PDB file of C-alpha atoms and ligand atoms in Angstrom:
ATOM      1  CA  MET A   1      28.132 251.269  45.186  1.00 92.00           C
ATOM      2  CA  GLU A   2      30.824 249.001  43.808  1.00 96.00           C
ATOM      3  CA  LYS A   3      34.090 248.933  45.707  1.00 97.00           C
ATOM      4  CA  ILE A   4      37.201 249.719  43.667  1.00 98.00           C
ATOM      5  CA  LEU A   5      40.687 249.031  44.966  1.00 98.00           C
ATOM      6  CA  PHE A   6      43.198 251.450  43.424  1.00 98.00           C
ATOM      7  CA  VAL A   7      46.753 250.135  43.721  1.00 98.00           C
ATOM      8  CA  ASN A   8      49.102 253.070  43.199  1.00 98.00           C
ATOM      9  CA  CYS A   9      52.676 252.158  42.238  1.00 98.00           C
ATOM     10  CA  CYS A  10      53.546 255.484  40.594  1.00 98.00           C
ATOM     11  CA  ILE A  11      56.928 255.789  42.256  1.00 98.00           C
ATOM     12  CA  ARG A  12      57.464 259.415  41.201  1.00 98.00           C
ATOM     13  CA  LYS A  13      54.176 260.319  42.836  1.00 97.00           C
ATOM     14  CA  GLU A  14      52.793 263.653  41.574  1.00 94.00           C
ATOM     15  CA  ALA A  15      55.601 264.028  38.970  1.00 97.00           C
ATOM     16  CA  SER A  16      54.508 260.730  37.406  1.00 98.00           C
ATOM     17  CA  ARG A  17      52.817 260.744  33.989  1.00 98.00           C
ATOM     18  CA  THR A  18      51.261 257.364  34.845  1.00 98.00           C
ATOM     19  CA  LYS A  19      49.690 259.047  37.890  1.00 98.00           C
ATOM     20  CA  LYS A  20      48.229 261.792  35.685  1.00 98.00           C
ATOM     21  CA  LEU A  21      46.712 259.176  33.406  1.00 98.00           C
ATOM     22  CA  VAL A  22      45.270 257.070  36.203  1.00 98.00           C
ATOM     23  CA  ASP A  23      43.934 260.178  37.990  1.00 98.00           C
ATOM     24  CA  PHE A  24      42.046 261.055  34.818  1.00 98.00           C
ATOM     25  CA  PHE A  25      40.627 257.516  34.636  1.00 98.00           C
ATOM     26  CA  LEU A  26      39.594 257.507  38.314  1.00 98.00           C
ATOM     27  CA  ASN A  27      38.006 260.927  37.898  1.00 98.00           C
ATOM     28  CA  GLU A  28      35.919 259.583  35.012  1.00 97.00           C
ATOM     29  CA  LEU A  29      34.846 256.674  37.225  1.00 97.00           C
ATOM     30  CA  ASN A  30      33.991 259.060  40.074  1.00 96.00           C
ATOM     31  CA  LYS A  31      31.736 261.078  37.770  1.00 95.00           C
ATOM     32  CA  THR A  32      29.423 258.076  37.406  1.00 94.00           C
ATOM     33  CA  GLY A  33      28.717 258.066  41.155  1.00 93.00           C
ATOM     34  CA  ASN A  34      28.735 254.255  41.019  1.00 93.00           C
ATOM     35  CA  TYR A  35      31.997 253.609  42.810  1.00 96.00           C
ATOM     36  CA  GLU A  36      33.685 253.868  46.160  1.00 97.00           C
ATOM     37  CA  ILE A  37      37.421 254.050  45.496  1.00 98.00           C
ATOM     38  CA  THR A  38      40.008 253.054  48.097  1.00 98.00           C
ATOM     39  CA  GLU A  39      43.624 253.916  47.302  1.00 98.00           C
ATOM     40  CA  LEU A  40      46.559 251.801  48.389  1.00 98.00           C
ATOM     41  CA  SER A  41      49.755 253.784  47.810  1.00 98.00           C
ATOM     42  CA  LEU A  42      52.490 251.155  47.731  1.00 98.00           C
ATOM     43  CA  MET A  43      55.157 253.822  48.203  1.00 98.00           C
ATOM     44  CA  ASP A  44      53.799 254.538  51.692  1.00 97.00           C
ATOM     45  CA  GLU A  45      53.401 250.938  52.884  1.00 96.00           C
ATOM     46  CA  GLY A  46      56.945 249.867  53.751  1.00 93.00           C
ATOM     47  CA  MET A  47      56.277 246.369  52.390  1.00 92.00           C
ATOM     48  CA  THR A  48      58.965 243.713  52.609  1.00 86.00           C
ATOM     49  CA  TYR A  49      59.919 241.116  50.041  1.00 89.00           C
ATOM     50  CA  MET A  50      60.043 237.487  51.080  1.00 90.00           C
ATOM     51  CA  SER A  51      63.276 236.434  52.783  1.00 89.00           C
ATOM     52  CA  GLU A  52      64.184 234.208  55.713  1.00 85.00           C
ATOM     53  CA  GLY A  53      62.084 235.102  58.785  1.00 89.00           C
ATOM     54  CA  PHE A  54      59.354 236.825  56.786  1.00 91.00           C
ATOM     55  CA  PHE A  55      59.082 233.789  54.516  1.00 91.00           C
ATOM     56  CA  HIS A  56      59.047 231.250  57.376  1.00 93.00           C
ATOM     57  CA  GLN A  57      56.406 233.236  59.249  1.00 94.00           C
ATOM     58  CA  ARG A  58      54.175 232.986  56.191  1.00 94.00           C
ATOM     59  CA  ASP A  59      54.697 229.213  55.933  1.00 92.00           C
ATOM     60  CA  GLU A  60      53.895 228.698  59.612  1.00 95.00           C
ATOM     61  CA  LEU A  61      50.691 230.758  59.367  1.00 96.00           C
ATOM     62  CA  LEU A  62      49.597 228.895  56.234  1.00 94.00           C
ATOM     63  CA  VAL A  63      50.117 225.495  57.896  1.00 94.00           C
ATOM     64  CA  LYS A  64      47.858 226.669  60.744  1.00 94.00           C
ATOM     65  CA  LYS A  65      45.469 228.250  58.211  1.00 93.00           C
ATOM     66  CA  ASP A  66      45.696 231.411  60.283  1.00 94.00           C
ATOM     67  CA  PHE A  67      44.656 234.071  57.797  1.00 96.00           C
ATOM     68  CA  SER A  68      43.996 236.706  60.450  1.00 96.00           C
ATOM     69  CA  HIS A  69      47.609 237.920  60.672  1.00 95.00           C
ATOM     70  CA  PRO A  70      48.005 241.590  59.600  1.00 95.00           C
ATOM     71  CA  ARG A  71      50.556 240.589  56.966  1.00 95.00           C
ATOM     72  CA  PHE A  72      47.666 239.136  54.942  1.00 96.00           C
ATOM     73  CA  ARG A  73      45.712 242.414  54.843  1.00 97.00           C
ATOM     74  CA  TYR A  74      46.785 243.141  51.246  1.00 98.00           C
ATOM     75  CA  ALA A  75      45.536 239.763  50.038  1.00 98.00           C
ATOM     76  CA  HIS A  76      42.198 240.135  51.877  1.00 98.00           C
ATOM     77  CA  ALA A  77      41.577 243.630  50.451  1.00 98.00           C
ATOM     78  CA  PHE A  78      42.484 242.462  46.936  1.00 98.00           C
ATOM     79  CA  ALA A  79      40.314 239.332  47.166  1.00 98.00           C
ATOM     80  CA  LYS A  80      37.172 241.188  48.216  1.00 98.00           C
ATOM     81  CA  ALA A  81      37.326 244.218  45.845  1.00 98.00           C
ATOM     82  CA  ASP A  82      34.595 244.385  43.181  1.00 98.00           C
ATOM     83  CA  LYS A  83      36.946 245.931  40.626  1.00 98.00           C
ATOM     84  CA  ILE A  84      40.631 246.805  40.658  1.00 98.00           C
ATOM     85  CA  VAL A  85      42.761 249.531  39.094  1.00 98.00           C
ATOM     86  CA  VAL A  86      46.562 249.186  39.162  1.00 98.00           C
ATOM     87  CA  ALA A  87      48.894 251.949  37.988  1.00 98.00           C
ATOM     88  CA  ALA A  88      52.639 251.573  37.471  1.00 98.00           C
ATOM     89  CA  PRO A  89      55.259 252.925  35.048  1.00 98.00           C
ATOM     90  CA  PHE A  90      57.084 250.662  32.590  1.00 98.00           C
ATOM     91  CA  TRP A  91      60.462 249.935  34.139  1.00 98.00           C
ATOM     92  CA  ASP A  92      63.093 247.576  32.782  1.00 98.00           C
ATOM     93  CA  LEU A  93      60.617 245.906  30.444  1.00 98.00           C
ATOM     94  CA  SER A  94      58.020 245.329  33.172  1.00 98.00           C
ATOM     95  CA  PHE A  95      57.211 247.382  36.271  1.00 98.00           C
ATOM     96  CA  PRO A  96      58.949 248.547  39.475  1.00 98.00           C
ATOM     97  CA  ALA A  97      59.996 245.804  41.894  1.00 98.00           C
ATOM     98  CA  LEU A  98      57.668 247.358  44.454  1.00 98.00           C
ATOM     99  CA  LEU A  99      54.680 246.068  42.498  1.00 98.00           C
ATOM    100  CA  LYS A 100      56.201 242.578  42.413  1.00 98.00           C
ATOM    101  CA  VAL A 101      56.633 242.735  46.201  1.00 97.00           C
ATOM    102  CA  TYR A 102      52.950 243.630  46.478  1.00 98.00           C
ATOM    103  CA  ILE A 103      52.041 240.679  44.216  1.00 98.00           C
ATOM    104  CA  GLU A 104      54.152 238.383  46.433  1.00 96.00           C
ATOM    105  CA  ASN A 105      52.038 239.584  49.329  1.00 96.00           C
ATOM    106  CA  LEU A 106      48.845 238.875  47.375  1.00 97.00           C
ATOM    107  CA  CYS A 107      49.630 235.278  46.491  1.00 96.00           C
ATOM    108  CA  VAL A 108      48.239 233.512  49.547  1.00 96.00           C
ATOM    109  CA  GLU A 109      46.631 230.096  49.111  1.00 95.00           C
ATOM    110  CA  GLY A 110      43.298 230.227  50.926  1.00 95.00           C
ATOM    111  CA  ILE A 111      42.761 233.958  50.335  1.00 97.00           C
ATOM    112  CA  THR A 112      43.345 234.861  46.682  1.00 98.00           C
ATOM    113  CA  PHE A 113      43.624 231.363  45.205  1.00 97.00           C
ATOM    114  CA  GLY A 114      43.022 227.743  46.047  1.00 96.00           C
ATOM    115  CA  CYS A 115      44.512 224.467  44.813  1.00 95.00           C
ATOM    116  CA  ASN A 116      43.184 220.974  44.205  1.00 95.00           C
ATOM    117  CA  GLU A 117      44.211 217.850  42.275  1.00 95.00           C
ATOM    118  CA  GLN A 118      43.634 219.681  38.989  1.00 93.00           C
ATOM    119  CA  GLY A 119      45.847 222.618  39.919  1.00 94.00           C
ATOM    120  CA  CYS A 120      45.370 226.141  41.252  1.00 95.00           C
ATOM    121  CA  PHE A 121      42.330 228.352  40.729  1.00 97.00           C
ATOM    122  CA  GLY A 122      41.611 231.963  41.572  1.00 97.00           C
ATOM    123  CA  VAL A 123      39.014 232.889  44.172  1.00 97.00           C
ATOM    124  CA  CYS A 124      39.081 236.689  43.945  1.00 98.00           C
ATOM    125  CA  LYS A 125      35.742 238.452  43.681  1.00 98.00           C
ATOM    126  CA  ALA A 126      36.791 241.155  41.202  1.00 98.00           C
ATOM    127  CA  VAL A 127      35.347 240.872  37.698  1.00 97.00           C
ATOM    128  CA  HIS A 128      37.596 243.415  35.994  1.00 98.00           C
ATOM    129  CA  LEU A 129      41.140 244.731  36.475  1.00 98.00           C
ATOM    130  CA  VAL A 130      42.443 247.731  34.566  1.00 98.00           C
ATOM    131  CA  TYR A 131      46.202 248.277  34.422  1.00 98.00           C
ATOM    132  CA  VAL A 132      47.376 251.811  33.654  1.00 98.00           C
ATOM    133  CA  THR A 133      50.950 252.375  32.516  1.00 98.00           C
ATOM    134  CA  THR A 134      53.208 254.728  30.581  1.00 98.00           C
ATOM    135  CA  ARG A 135      56.309 253.759  28.638  1.00 98.00           C
ATOM    136  CA  GLY A 136      59.341 255.724  27.504  1.00 98.00           C
ATOM    137  CA  GLY A 137      59.672 253.776  24.252  1.00 97.00           C
ATOM    138  CA  PHE A 138      57.420 251.694  22.022  1.00 97.00           C
ATOM    139  CA  TYR A 139      56.847 248.180  23.323  1.00 96.00           C
ATOM    140  CA  ASP A 140      53.159 247.487  22.891  1.00 91.00           C
ATOM    141  CA  GLN A 141      52.654 244.252  20.924  1.00 86.00           C
ATOM    142  CA  THR A 142      56.328 243.255  21.289  1.00 94.00           C
ATOM    143  CA  PRO A 143      57.577 240.197  23.211  1.00 95.00           C
ATOM    144  CA  MET A 144      59.704 242.588  25.282  1.00 97.00           C
ATOM    145  CA  GLU A 145      56.677 244.098  27.020  1.00 97.00           C
ATOM    146  CA  MET A 146      56.305 242.056  30.188  1.00 97.00           C
ATOM    147  CA  GLY A 147      54.504 244.443  32.539  1.00 98.00           C
ATOM    148  CA  SER A 148      51.019 244.328  31.086  1.00 98.00           C
ATOM    149  CA  LYS A 149      51.473 240.694  30.030  1.00 97.00           C
ATOM    150  CA  TYR A 150      52.413 239.686  33.563  1.00 98.00           C
ATOM    151  CA  MET A 151      49.463 241.544  35.062  1.00 98.00           C
ATOM    152  CA  GLU A 152      47.134 239.829  32.598  1.00 98.00           C
ATOM    153  CA  ALA A 153      48.488 236.412  33.624  1.00 98.00           C
ATOM    154  CA  MET A 154      48.085 237.279  37.311  1.00 98.00           C
ATOM    155  CA  CYS A 155      44.456 238.213  36.649  1.00 98.00           C
ATOM    156  CA  GLU A 156      43.826 234.792  35.173  1.00 97.00           C
ATOM    157  CA  PHE A 157      45.584 233.190  38.147  1.00 98.00           C
ATOM    158  CA  PHE A 158      43.452 235.160  40.628  1.00 98.00           C
ATOM    159  CA  GLY A 159      40.229 234.307  38.772  1.00 98.00           C
ATOM    160  CA  ILE A 160      39.577 237.849  37.508  1.00 98.00           C
ATOM    161  CA  GLN A 161      37.770 237.389  34.228  1.00 96.00           C
ATOM    162  CA  ARG A 162      38.387 240.657  32.454  1.00 98.00           C
ATOM    163  CA  TYR A 163      41.686 242.463  31.997  1.00 98.00           C
ATOM    164  CA  ASP A 164      42.397 245.693  30.141  1.00 98.00           C
ATOM    165  CA  CYS A 165      45.469 247.887  29.829  1.00 98.00           C
ATOM    166  CA  ILE A 166      45.486 251.629  29.231  1.00 98.00           C
ATOM    167  CA  ALA A 167      48.965 252.581  28.033  1.00 98.00           C
ATOM    168  CA  ALA A 168      50.690 255.701  26.770  1.00 98.00           C
ATOM    169  CA  GLU A 169      53.853 254.978  24.802  1.00 98.00           C
ATOM    170  CA  GLY A 170      56.896 256.768  23.453  1.00 98.00           C
ATOM    171  CA  LEU A 171      56.908 259.433  26.161  1.00 98.00           C
ATOM    172  CA  ASP A 172      60.697 259.694  26.245  1.00 98.00           C
ATOM    173  CA  MET A 173      61.342 259.450  22.523  1.00 97.00           C
ATOM    174  CA  GLY A 174      60.999 263.169  21.787  1.00 96.00           C
ATOM    175  CA  ILE A 175      59.037 262.374  18.624  1.00 96.00           C
ATOM    176  CA  ARG A 176      55.664 263.740  19.740  1.00 96.00           C
ATOM    177  CA  PRO A 177      54.783 266.080  22.626  1.00 97.00           C
ATOM    178  CA  VAL A 178      54.155 264.231  25.872  1.00 97.00           C
ATOM    179  CA  GLU A 179      50.896 266.168  26.416  1.00 97.00           C
ATOM    180  CA  VAL A 180      49.524 264.990  23.054  1.00 98.00           C
ATOM    181  CA  ILE A 181      50.391 261.345  23.775  1.00 98.00           C
ATOM    182  CA  LEU A 182      48.780 261.576  27.203  1.00 98.00           C
ATOM    183  CA  GLU A 183      45.652 263.218  25.791  1.00 98.00           C
ATOM    184  CA  GLU A 184      45.240 260.326  23.348  1.00 98.00           C
ATOM    185  CA  ALA A 185      45.610 257.817  26.173  1.00 98.00           C
ATOM    186  CA  MET A 186      43.049 259.788  28.185  1.00 98.00           C
ATOM    187  CA  GLU A 187      40.569 259.331  25.348  1.00 98.00           C
ATOM    188  CA  LYS A 188      41.092 255.571  25.689  1.00 97.00           C
ATOM    189  CA  ALA A 189      40.709 255.938  29.453  1.00 98.00           C
ATOM    190  CA  LYS A 190      37.407 257.757  28.977  1.00 97.00           C
ATOM    191  CA  GLU A 191      36.061 254.931  26.799  1.00 97.00           C
ATOM    192  CA  MET A 192      37.271 252.363  29.306  1.00 97.00           C
ATOM    193  CA  ALA A 193      35.592 254.207  32.191  1.00 97.00           C
ATOM    194  CA  ALA A 194      32.283 253.950  30.337  1.00 95.00           C
ATOM    195  CA  ASP A 195      32.838 250.208  29.915  1.00 92.00           C
ATOM    196  CA  PHE A 196      34.251 249.399  33.373  1.00 93.00           C
TER     197      PHE A 196
HETATM  198  C1  LIG B 201      64.182 252.883  36.362  1.00 97.67           C
HETATM  199  C2  LIG B 201      63.520 253.133  35.033  1.00 97.67           C
HETATM  200  C3  LIG B 201      63.458 252.117  34.100  1.00 97.67           C
HETATM  201  C4  LIG B 201      62.851 252.347  32.855  1.00 97.67           C
HETATM  202  N1  LIG B 201      62.807 251.330  31.946  1.00 97.67           N
HETATM  203  C5  LIG B 201      62.233 251.550  30.732  1.00 97.67           C
HETATM  204  C6  LIG B 201      62.173 250.514  29.766  1.00 97.67           C
HETATM  205  O1  LIG B 201      62.635 249.397  29.968  1.00 97.67           O
HETATM  206  N2  LIG B 201      61.600 250.788  28.578  1.00 97.67           N
HETATM  207  C7  LIG B 201      61.029 252.010  28.295  1.00 97.67           C
HETATM  208  O2  LIG B 201      60.484 252.195  27.207  1.00 97.67           O
HETATM  209  N3  LIG B 201      61.064 253.011  29.208  1.00 97.67           N
HETATM  210  C8  LIG B 201      61.645 252.809  30.401  1.00 97.67           C
HETATM  211  N4  LIG B 201      61.678 253.816  31.340  1.00 97.67           N
HETATM  212  C9  LIG B 201      61.003 255.083  31.026  1.00 97.67           C
HETATM  213  C10 LIG B 201      59.599 255.102  31.623  1.00 97.67           C
HETATM  214  O3  LIG B 201      58.844 253.993  31.192  1.00 97.67           O
HETATM  215  C11 LIG B 201      58.827 256.363  31.243  1.00 97.67           C
HETATM  216  O4  LIG B 201      59.576 257.519  31.479  1.00 97.67           O
HETATM  217  C12 LIG B 201      57.511 256.414  31.993  1.00 97.67           C
HETATM  218  O5  LIG B 201      56.667 257.368  31.412  1.00 97.67           O
HETATM  219  C13 LIG B 201      57.758 256.741  33.452  1.00 97.67           C
HETATM  220  O6  LIG B 201      56.530 256.848  34.095  1.00 97.67           O
HETATM  221  P1  LIG B 201      56.247 257.934  35.228  1.00 97.67           P
HETATM  222  O7  LIG B 201      56.286 259.313  34.595  1.00 97.67           O
HETATM  223  O8  LIG B 201      54.880 257.556  35.680  1.00 97.67           O
HETATM  224  O9  LIG B 201      57.284 257.756  36.286  1.00 97.67           O
HETATM  225  C14 LIG B 201      62.285 253.614  32.560  1.00 97.67           C
HETATM  226  C15 LIG B 201      62.354 254.632  33.525  1.00 97.67           C
HETATM  227  C16 LIG B 201      62.962 254.403  34.736  1.00 97.67           C
HETATM  228  C17 LIG B 201      63.026 255.518  35.758  1.00 97.67           C
END
């Protein structure tokens, strides 16, 4: 059984269209019987962004190379997952700040990446990360889309070789029914599940 980490940043929880799409994808993965999926719901974690004391604590632990502190649990879980699924809506041209706070918690030298004279290199075990998102407008292939692009760059930084995005677009435009757009994205999700 491969271990999948599912990072849920669907802020609107069960009302979220992104959640519906990712649930479909995870269900397709479950059908294969090949995966053990562990969900991390960021909305329920009470994570803190880096400021003052929280930042200095991190620095002090890193100097001592003390990676056993509970604050590093997110980085450890991310680093040891076989595959990763992240779901978040498109907000303000990227994703909710909550996901950025999670990423801040992931970036720990000695757990998810290392550095040498040549620069930094990822040390995460995962071979594939799939990012699931939905957007109100149409931004795919435009320079203004910085959610998927950022996640792709983070994958490279963490040493995760393969990145894919499953996106549904134009959900708030009123041009096509939301259900139809989601069904099309689910078709893509089905193909991706077979190739995960
Ligand atoms: C705070 C906020 C910011 C948003 N920013 C954008 C945006 O920059 N571009 C866009 O196309 N849609 C934007 N939207 C619309 C969402 O991307 C769209 O409704 C999406 O499907 C929401 O996902 P959800 O149903 O999973 O919550 C925004 C929505 C919210 C609530």
